[in-house]
Short mmCIF file of C-alpha atoms in Angstrom, two decimals:
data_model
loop_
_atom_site.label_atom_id
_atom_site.label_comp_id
_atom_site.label_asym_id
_atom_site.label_seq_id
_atom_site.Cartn_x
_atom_site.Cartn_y
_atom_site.Cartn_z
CA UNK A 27 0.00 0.00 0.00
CA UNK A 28 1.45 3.69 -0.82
CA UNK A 29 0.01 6.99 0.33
CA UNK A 30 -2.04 8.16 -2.69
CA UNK A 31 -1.42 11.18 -4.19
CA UNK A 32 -3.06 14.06 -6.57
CA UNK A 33 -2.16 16.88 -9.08
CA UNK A 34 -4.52 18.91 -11.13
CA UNK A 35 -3.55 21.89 -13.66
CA UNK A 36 -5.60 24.35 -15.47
CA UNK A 37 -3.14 25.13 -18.26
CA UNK A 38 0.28 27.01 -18.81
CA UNK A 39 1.11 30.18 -19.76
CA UNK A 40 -0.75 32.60 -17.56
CA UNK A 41 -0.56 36.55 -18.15
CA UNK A 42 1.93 38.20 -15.71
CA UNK A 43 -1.25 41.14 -15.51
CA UNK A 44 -4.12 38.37 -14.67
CA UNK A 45 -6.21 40.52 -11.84
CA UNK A 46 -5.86 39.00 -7.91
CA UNK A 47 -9.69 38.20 -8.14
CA UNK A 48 -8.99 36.04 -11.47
CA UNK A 49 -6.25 34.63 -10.00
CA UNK A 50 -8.21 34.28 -6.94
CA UNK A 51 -10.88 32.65 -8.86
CA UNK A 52 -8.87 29.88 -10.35
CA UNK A 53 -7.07 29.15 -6.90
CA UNK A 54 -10.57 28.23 -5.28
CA UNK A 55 -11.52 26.28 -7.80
CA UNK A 56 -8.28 24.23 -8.50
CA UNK A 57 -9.07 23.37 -4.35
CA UNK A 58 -12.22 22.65 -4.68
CA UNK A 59 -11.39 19.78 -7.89
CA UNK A 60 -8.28 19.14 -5.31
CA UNK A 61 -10.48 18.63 -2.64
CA UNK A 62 -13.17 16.43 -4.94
CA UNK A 63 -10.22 13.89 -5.82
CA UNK A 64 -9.43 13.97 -1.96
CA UNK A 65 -12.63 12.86 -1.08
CA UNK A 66 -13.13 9.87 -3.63
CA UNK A 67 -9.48 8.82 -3.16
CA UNK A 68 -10.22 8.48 0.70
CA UNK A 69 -13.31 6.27 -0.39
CA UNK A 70 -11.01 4.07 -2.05
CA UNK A 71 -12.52 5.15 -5.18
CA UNK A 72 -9.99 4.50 -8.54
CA UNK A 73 -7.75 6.16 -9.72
CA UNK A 74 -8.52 6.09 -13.50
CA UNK A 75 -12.33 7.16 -11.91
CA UNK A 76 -10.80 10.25 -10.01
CA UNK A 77 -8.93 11.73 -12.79
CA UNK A 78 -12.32 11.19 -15.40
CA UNK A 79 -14.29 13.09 -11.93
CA UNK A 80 -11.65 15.38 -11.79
CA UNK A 81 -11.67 16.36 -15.27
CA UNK A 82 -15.13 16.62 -15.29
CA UNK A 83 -15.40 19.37 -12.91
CA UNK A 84 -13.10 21.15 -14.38
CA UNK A 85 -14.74 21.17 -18.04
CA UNK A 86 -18.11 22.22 -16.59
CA UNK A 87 -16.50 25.19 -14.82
CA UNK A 88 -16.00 28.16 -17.42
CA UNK A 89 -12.54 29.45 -15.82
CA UNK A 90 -10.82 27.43 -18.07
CA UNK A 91 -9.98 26.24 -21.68
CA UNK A 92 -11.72 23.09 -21.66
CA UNK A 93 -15.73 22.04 -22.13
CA UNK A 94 -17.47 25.15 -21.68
CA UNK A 95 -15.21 28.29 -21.86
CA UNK A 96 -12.96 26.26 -24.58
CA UNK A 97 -10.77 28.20 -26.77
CA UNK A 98 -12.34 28.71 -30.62
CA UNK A 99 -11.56 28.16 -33.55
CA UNK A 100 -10.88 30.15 -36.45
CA UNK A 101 -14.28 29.87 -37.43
CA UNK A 102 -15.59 31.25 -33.80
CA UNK A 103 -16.69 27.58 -33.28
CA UNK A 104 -15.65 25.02 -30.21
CA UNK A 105 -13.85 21.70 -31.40
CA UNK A 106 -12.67 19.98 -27.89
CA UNK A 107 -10.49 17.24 -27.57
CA UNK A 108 -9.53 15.17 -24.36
CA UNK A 109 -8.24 11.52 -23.51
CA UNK A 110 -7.29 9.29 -20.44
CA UNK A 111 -5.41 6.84 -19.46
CA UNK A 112 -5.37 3.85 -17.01
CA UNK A 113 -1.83 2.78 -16.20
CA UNK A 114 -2.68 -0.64 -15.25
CA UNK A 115 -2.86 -2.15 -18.32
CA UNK A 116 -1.95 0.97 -20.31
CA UNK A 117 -5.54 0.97 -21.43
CA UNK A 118 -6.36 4.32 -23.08
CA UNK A 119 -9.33 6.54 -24.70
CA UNK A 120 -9.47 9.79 -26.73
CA UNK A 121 -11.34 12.01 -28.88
CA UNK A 122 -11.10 15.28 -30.64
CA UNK A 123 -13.18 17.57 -32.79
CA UNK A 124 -16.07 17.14 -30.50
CA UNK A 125 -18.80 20.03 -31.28
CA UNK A 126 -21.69 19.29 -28.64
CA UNK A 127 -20.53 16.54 -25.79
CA UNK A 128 -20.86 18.26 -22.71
CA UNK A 129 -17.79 16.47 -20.78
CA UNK A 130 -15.23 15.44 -23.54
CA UNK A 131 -12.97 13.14 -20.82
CA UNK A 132 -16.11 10.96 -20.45
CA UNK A 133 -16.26 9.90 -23.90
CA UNK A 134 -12.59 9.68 -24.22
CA UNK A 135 -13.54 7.04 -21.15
CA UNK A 136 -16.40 5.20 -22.81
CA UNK A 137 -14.09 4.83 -26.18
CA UNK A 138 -11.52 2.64 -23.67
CA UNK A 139 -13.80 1.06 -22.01
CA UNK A 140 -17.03 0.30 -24.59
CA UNK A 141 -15.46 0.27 -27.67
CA UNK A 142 -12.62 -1.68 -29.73
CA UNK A 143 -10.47 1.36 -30.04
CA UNK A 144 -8.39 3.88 -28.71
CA UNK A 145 -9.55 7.03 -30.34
CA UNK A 146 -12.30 8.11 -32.45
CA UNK A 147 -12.61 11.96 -33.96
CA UNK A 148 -15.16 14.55 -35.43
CA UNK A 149 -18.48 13.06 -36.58
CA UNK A 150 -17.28 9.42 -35.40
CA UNK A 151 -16.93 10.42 -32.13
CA UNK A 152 -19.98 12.76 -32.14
CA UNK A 153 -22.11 9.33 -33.33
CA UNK A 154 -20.54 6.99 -30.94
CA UNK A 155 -21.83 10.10 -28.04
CA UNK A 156 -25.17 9.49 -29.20
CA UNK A 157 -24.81 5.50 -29.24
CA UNK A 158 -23.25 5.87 -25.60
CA UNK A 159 -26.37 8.63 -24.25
CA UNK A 160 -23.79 10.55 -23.17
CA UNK A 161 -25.10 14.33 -22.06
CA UNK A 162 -24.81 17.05 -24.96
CA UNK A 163 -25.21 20.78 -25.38
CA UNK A 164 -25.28 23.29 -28.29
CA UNK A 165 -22.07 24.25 -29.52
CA UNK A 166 -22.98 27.87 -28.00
CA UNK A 167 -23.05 26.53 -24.50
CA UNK A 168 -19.53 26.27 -24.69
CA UNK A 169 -18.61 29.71 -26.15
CA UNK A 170 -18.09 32.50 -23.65
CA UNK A 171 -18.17 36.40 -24.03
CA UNK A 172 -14.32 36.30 -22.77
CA UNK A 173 -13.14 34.27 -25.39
CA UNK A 174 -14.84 35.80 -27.57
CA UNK A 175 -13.18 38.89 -27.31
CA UNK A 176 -9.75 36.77 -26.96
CA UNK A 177 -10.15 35.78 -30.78
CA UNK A 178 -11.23 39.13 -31.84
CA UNK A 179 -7.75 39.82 -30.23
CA UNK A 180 -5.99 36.89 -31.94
CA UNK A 181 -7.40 38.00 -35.21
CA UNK A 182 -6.50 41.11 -35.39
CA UNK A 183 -2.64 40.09 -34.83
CA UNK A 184 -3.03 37.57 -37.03
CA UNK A 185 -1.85 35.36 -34.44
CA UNK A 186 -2.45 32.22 -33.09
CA UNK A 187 -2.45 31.35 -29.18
CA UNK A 188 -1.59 28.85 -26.63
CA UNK A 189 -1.46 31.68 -24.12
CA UNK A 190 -2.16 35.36 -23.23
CA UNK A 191 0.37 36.95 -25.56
CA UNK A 192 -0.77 38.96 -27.98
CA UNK A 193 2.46 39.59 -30.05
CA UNK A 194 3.08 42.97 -31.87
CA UNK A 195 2.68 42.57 -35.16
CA UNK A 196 5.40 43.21 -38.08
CA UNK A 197 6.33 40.02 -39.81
CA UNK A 198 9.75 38.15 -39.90
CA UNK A 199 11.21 37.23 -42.46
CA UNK A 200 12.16 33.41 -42.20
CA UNK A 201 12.52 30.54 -44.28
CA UNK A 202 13.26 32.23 -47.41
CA UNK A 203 9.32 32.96 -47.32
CA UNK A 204 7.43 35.81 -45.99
CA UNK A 205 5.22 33.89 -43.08
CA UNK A 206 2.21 36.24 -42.06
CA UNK A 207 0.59 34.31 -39.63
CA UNK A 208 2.41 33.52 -36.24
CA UNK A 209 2.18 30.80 -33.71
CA UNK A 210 2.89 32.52 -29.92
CA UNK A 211 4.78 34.91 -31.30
CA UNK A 212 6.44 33.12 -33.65
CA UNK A 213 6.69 32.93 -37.21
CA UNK A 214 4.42 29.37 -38.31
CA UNK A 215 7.38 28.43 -40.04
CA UNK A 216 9.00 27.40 -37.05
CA UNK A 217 6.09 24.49 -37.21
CA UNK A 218 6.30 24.82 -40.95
CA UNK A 219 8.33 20.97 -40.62
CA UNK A 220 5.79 19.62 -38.66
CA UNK B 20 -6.29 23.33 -20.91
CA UNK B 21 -7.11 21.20 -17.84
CA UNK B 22 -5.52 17.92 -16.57
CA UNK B 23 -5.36 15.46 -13.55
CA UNK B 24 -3.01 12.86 -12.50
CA UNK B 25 -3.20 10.39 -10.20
CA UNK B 26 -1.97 7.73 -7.97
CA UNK B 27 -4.32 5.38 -5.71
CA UNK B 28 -3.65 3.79 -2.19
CA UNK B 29 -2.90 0.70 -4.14
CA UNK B 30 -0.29 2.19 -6.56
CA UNK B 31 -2.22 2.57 -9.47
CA UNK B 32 -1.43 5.72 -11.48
CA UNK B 33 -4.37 7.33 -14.31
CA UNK B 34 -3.96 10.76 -16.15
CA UNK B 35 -6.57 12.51 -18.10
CA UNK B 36 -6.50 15.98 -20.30
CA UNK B 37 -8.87 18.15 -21.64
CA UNK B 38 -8.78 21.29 -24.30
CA UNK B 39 -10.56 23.40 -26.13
CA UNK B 40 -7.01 23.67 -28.03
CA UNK B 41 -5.48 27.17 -29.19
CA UNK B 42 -7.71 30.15 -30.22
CA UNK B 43 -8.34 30.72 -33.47
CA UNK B 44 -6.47 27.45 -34.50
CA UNK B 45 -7.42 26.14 -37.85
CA UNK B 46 -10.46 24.31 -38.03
CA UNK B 47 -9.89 20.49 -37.67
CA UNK B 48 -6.37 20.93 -36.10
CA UNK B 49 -5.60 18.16 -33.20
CA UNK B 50 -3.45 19.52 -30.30
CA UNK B 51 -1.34 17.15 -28.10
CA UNK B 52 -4.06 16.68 -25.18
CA UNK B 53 -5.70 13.85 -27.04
CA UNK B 54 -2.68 12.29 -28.00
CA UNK B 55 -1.37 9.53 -25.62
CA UNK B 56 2.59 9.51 -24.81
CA UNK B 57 2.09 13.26 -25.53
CA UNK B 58 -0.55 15.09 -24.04
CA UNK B 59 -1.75 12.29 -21.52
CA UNK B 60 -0.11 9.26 -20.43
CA UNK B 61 0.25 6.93 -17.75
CA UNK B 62 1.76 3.20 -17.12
CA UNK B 63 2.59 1.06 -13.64
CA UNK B 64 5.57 4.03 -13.20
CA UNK B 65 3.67 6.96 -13.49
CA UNK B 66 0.84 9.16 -14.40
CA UNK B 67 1.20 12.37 -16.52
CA UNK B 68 -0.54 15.79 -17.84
CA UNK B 69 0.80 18.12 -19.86
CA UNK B 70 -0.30 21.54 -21.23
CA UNK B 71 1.09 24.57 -23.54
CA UNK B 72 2.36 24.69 -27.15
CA UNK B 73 0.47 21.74 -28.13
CA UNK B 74 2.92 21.23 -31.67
CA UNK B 75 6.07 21.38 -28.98
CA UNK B 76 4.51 18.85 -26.80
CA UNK B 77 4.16 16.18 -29.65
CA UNK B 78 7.18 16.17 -31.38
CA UNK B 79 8.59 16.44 -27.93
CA UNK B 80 6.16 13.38 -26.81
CA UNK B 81 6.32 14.82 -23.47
CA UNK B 82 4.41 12.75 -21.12
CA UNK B 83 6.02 9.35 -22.04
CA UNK B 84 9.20 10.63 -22.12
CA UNK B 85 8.93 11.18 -18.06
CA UNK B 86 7.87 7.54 -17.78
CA UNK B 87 10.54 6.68 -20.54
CA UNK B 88 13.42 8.64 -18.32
CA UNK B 89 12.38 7.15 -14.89
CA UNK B 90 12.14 3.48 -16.60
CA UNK B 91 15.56 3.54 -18.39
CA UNK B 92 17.78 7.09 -16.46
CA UNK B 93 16.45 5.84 -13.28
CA UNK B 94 15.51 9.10 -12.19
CA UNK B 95 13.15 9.88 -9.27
CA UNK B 96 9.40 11.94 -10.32
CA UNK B 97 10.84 15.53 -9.51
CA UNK B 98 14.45 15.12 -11.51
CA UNK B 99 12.05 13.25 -14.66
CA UNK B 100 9.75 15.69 -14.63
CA UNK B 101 12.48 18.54 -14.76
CA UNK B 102 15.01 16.91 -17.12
CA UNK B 103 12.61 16.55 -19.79
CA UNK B 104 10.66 19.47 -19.23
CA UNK B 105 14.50 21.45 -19.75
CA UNK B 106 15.96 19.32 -22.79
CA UNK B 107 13.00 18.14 -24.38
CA UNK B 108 10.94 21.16 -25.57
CA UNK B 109 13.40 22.67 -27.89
CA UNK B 110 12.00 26.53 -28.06
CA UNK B 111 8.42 25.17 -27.09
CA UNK B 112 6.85 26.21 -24.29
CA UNK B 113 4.69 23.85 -21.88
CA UNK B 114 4.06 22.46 -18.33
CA UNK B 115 2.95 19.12 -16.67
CA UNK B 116 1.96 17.82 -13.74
CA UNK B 117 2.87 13.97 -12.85
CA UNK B 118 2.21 11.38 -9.81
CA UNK B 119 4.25 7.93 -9.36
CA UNK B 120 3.65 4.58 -8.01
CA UNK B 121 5.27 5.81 -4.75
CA UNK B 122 2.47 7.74 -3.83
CA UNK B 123 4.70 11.07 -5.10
CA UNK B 124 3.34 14.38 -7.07
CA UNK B 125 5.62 16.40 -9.00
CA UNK B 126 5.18 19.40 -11.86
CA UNK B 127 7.07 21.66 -13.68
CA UNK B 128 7.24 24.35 -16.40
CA UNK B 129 9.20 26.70 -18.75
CA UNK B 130 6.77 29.60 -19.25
CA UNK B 131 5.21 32.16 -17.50
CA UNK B 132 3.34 30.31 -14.61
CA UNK B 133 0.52 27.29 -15.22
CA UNK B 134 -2.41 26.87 -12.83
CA UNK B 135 -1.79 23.89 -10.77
CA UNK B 136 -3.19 22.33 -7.69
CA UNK B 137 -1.23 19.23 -5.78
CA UNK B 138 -1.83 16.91 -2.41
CA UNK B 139 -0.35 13.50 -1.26
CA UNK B 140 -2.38 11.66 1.72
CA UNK B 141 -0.06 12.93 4.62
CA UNK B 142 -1.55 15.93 4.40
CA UNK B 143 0.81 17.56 1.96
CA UNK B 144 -1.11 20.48 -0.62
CA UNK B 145 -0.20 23.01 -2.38
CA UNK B 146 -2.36 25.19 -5.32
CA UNK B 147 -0.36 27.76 -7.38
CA UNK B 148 0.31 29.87 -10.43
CA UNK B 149 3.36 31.41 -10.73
CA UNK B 150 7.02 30.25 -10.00
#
């Protein structure tokens, strides 16, 4: 028997100029999920079942970029992704491209557990939701006025991002090719390989 | 991005992820949160979540790699965790959060601070954002 133990993140790259009561904000709820793992884990409960509770919580909660209050697209649409994994066993489940499933990591769970694969994507994964029952939502119960604004930012640097940063626009000159859109500041070509 | 890892009373580590990816990524583009061995992974070693530039975390396949460098460097959580988060990412930015069999919890990062939230059962936890 080992002591049992718990992490939880709600993504990297935070703006240096987030206010104290946003800050604030995402410190209660990163211990309250802390404290929702604590309780199950005391009840013995799994772990591959804490981290899908876990996960939950935190997609239903609009603070941050997952389920509702998910980054969008270019298109000013949500397309979520998630997966999990069980390390006894190795078993594993994910999807992506989901448009209307309420908690993503749950259907990343029912792909390893009720079906022959390890990943499914876009309308496959959308079908296999409504095989499964599992709960779903309009694609505008995921978009918030926040983000929102954050792509009106994004677009208007012609930028892409994983983060806060806006960069300053004026383009690089790399590759031999003039690369107007940037990734986090940085010229796509620097992805251009991959 | 959100993520949890975890490690049982009986040693058994899980890891999940979650994303609505980057904004105003390309329609149809899949980040690194779905992909297992680089978003999300977990084995009998270890349990690991990762988050950030999504293209660095896949070619960097981040979250195995900390399995891959306790299984074959030996290293402890903490030191895996930190080697490959400093010579794995090339210029990428990221940050992940990892439990082991052992009952530890580890996490680190190389960009400007990552929500995280941590707790072992002797009463150990710890939530923060910046260094």
């Amino acid at each position: 028997m080992v002591g049992w133990a718990i992490a939880v993140h709600g993504g990297a790259g935070v703006d240096p100029n987030l206010p104290p009561q946003r800050q604030e904000q995402a410190k209660q709820l990163l211990t309250h999920c802390l404290n929702i793992g604590i309780t199950a884990l005391r009840s013995n409960v799994s772990a591959v079942d804490v981290v899908e509770l876990v996960v939950r919580e935190l997609e239903t909660n609009p603070l941050f970029n997952s389920g509702r209050g998910s980054a969008l697209t270019a298109k000013g649409t949500v397309e979520m992704e998630a997966s999990i994994m069980d390390g006894t066993k190795r078993r594993c489940g994910a999807v992506s491209g989901l448009t209307t499933v309420k908690n993503p990591v749950s259907l990343a769970r029912l792909v390893m557990d009720k079906s022959p694969h390890s990943y499914l994507a876009f309308s496959g994964a959308e079908e296999f939701a409504r095989q499964q029952g599992v709960e779903v939502e309009e694609n505008e119960y995921f978009i918030t006025p926040d983000n929102v604004g954050m792509l009106k930012l994004a677009k208007e640097a012609n930028t892409i991002l994983f983060d806060y940063r806006i960069p300053t626009t004026g383009y690089e000159k790399c590759a031999g090719a003039e690369s107007p859109l940037q990734m986090n500041g940085l010229p796509i070509s620097v992805y251009a390989p991959e | 991005t959100v993520g949890c890892a975890v490690v049982d009373s009986e040693g058994r580590c899980a890891a999940a992820t979650s994303t609505g990816g980057l904004m105003n990524k390309m329609s149809g583009r899949i980040g690194d949160s779905p992909l297992i061995g680089a978003g999300t992974y977990a084995c009998e070693v270890c349990g690991v979540s990762c988050t950030g530039e999504g293209e660095a975390i896949i070619r960097a396949t981040l979250a195995r790699e900390v399995a891959a460098v306790m299984e074959y460097k030996g290293l402890g959580l903490q030191d895996a965790v930190d080697y490959v988060i400093k010579h794995r990412l090339d210029e990428g930015q990221a940050g992940l959060i990892a439990v082991s069999n052992k009952g530890e919890v580890a996490y680190g990062f190389n960009c400007n601070g990552m929500f995280r939230g941590c707790a072992t059962q002797d009463g150990f936890m710890e939530v923060g954002i910046w260094e």
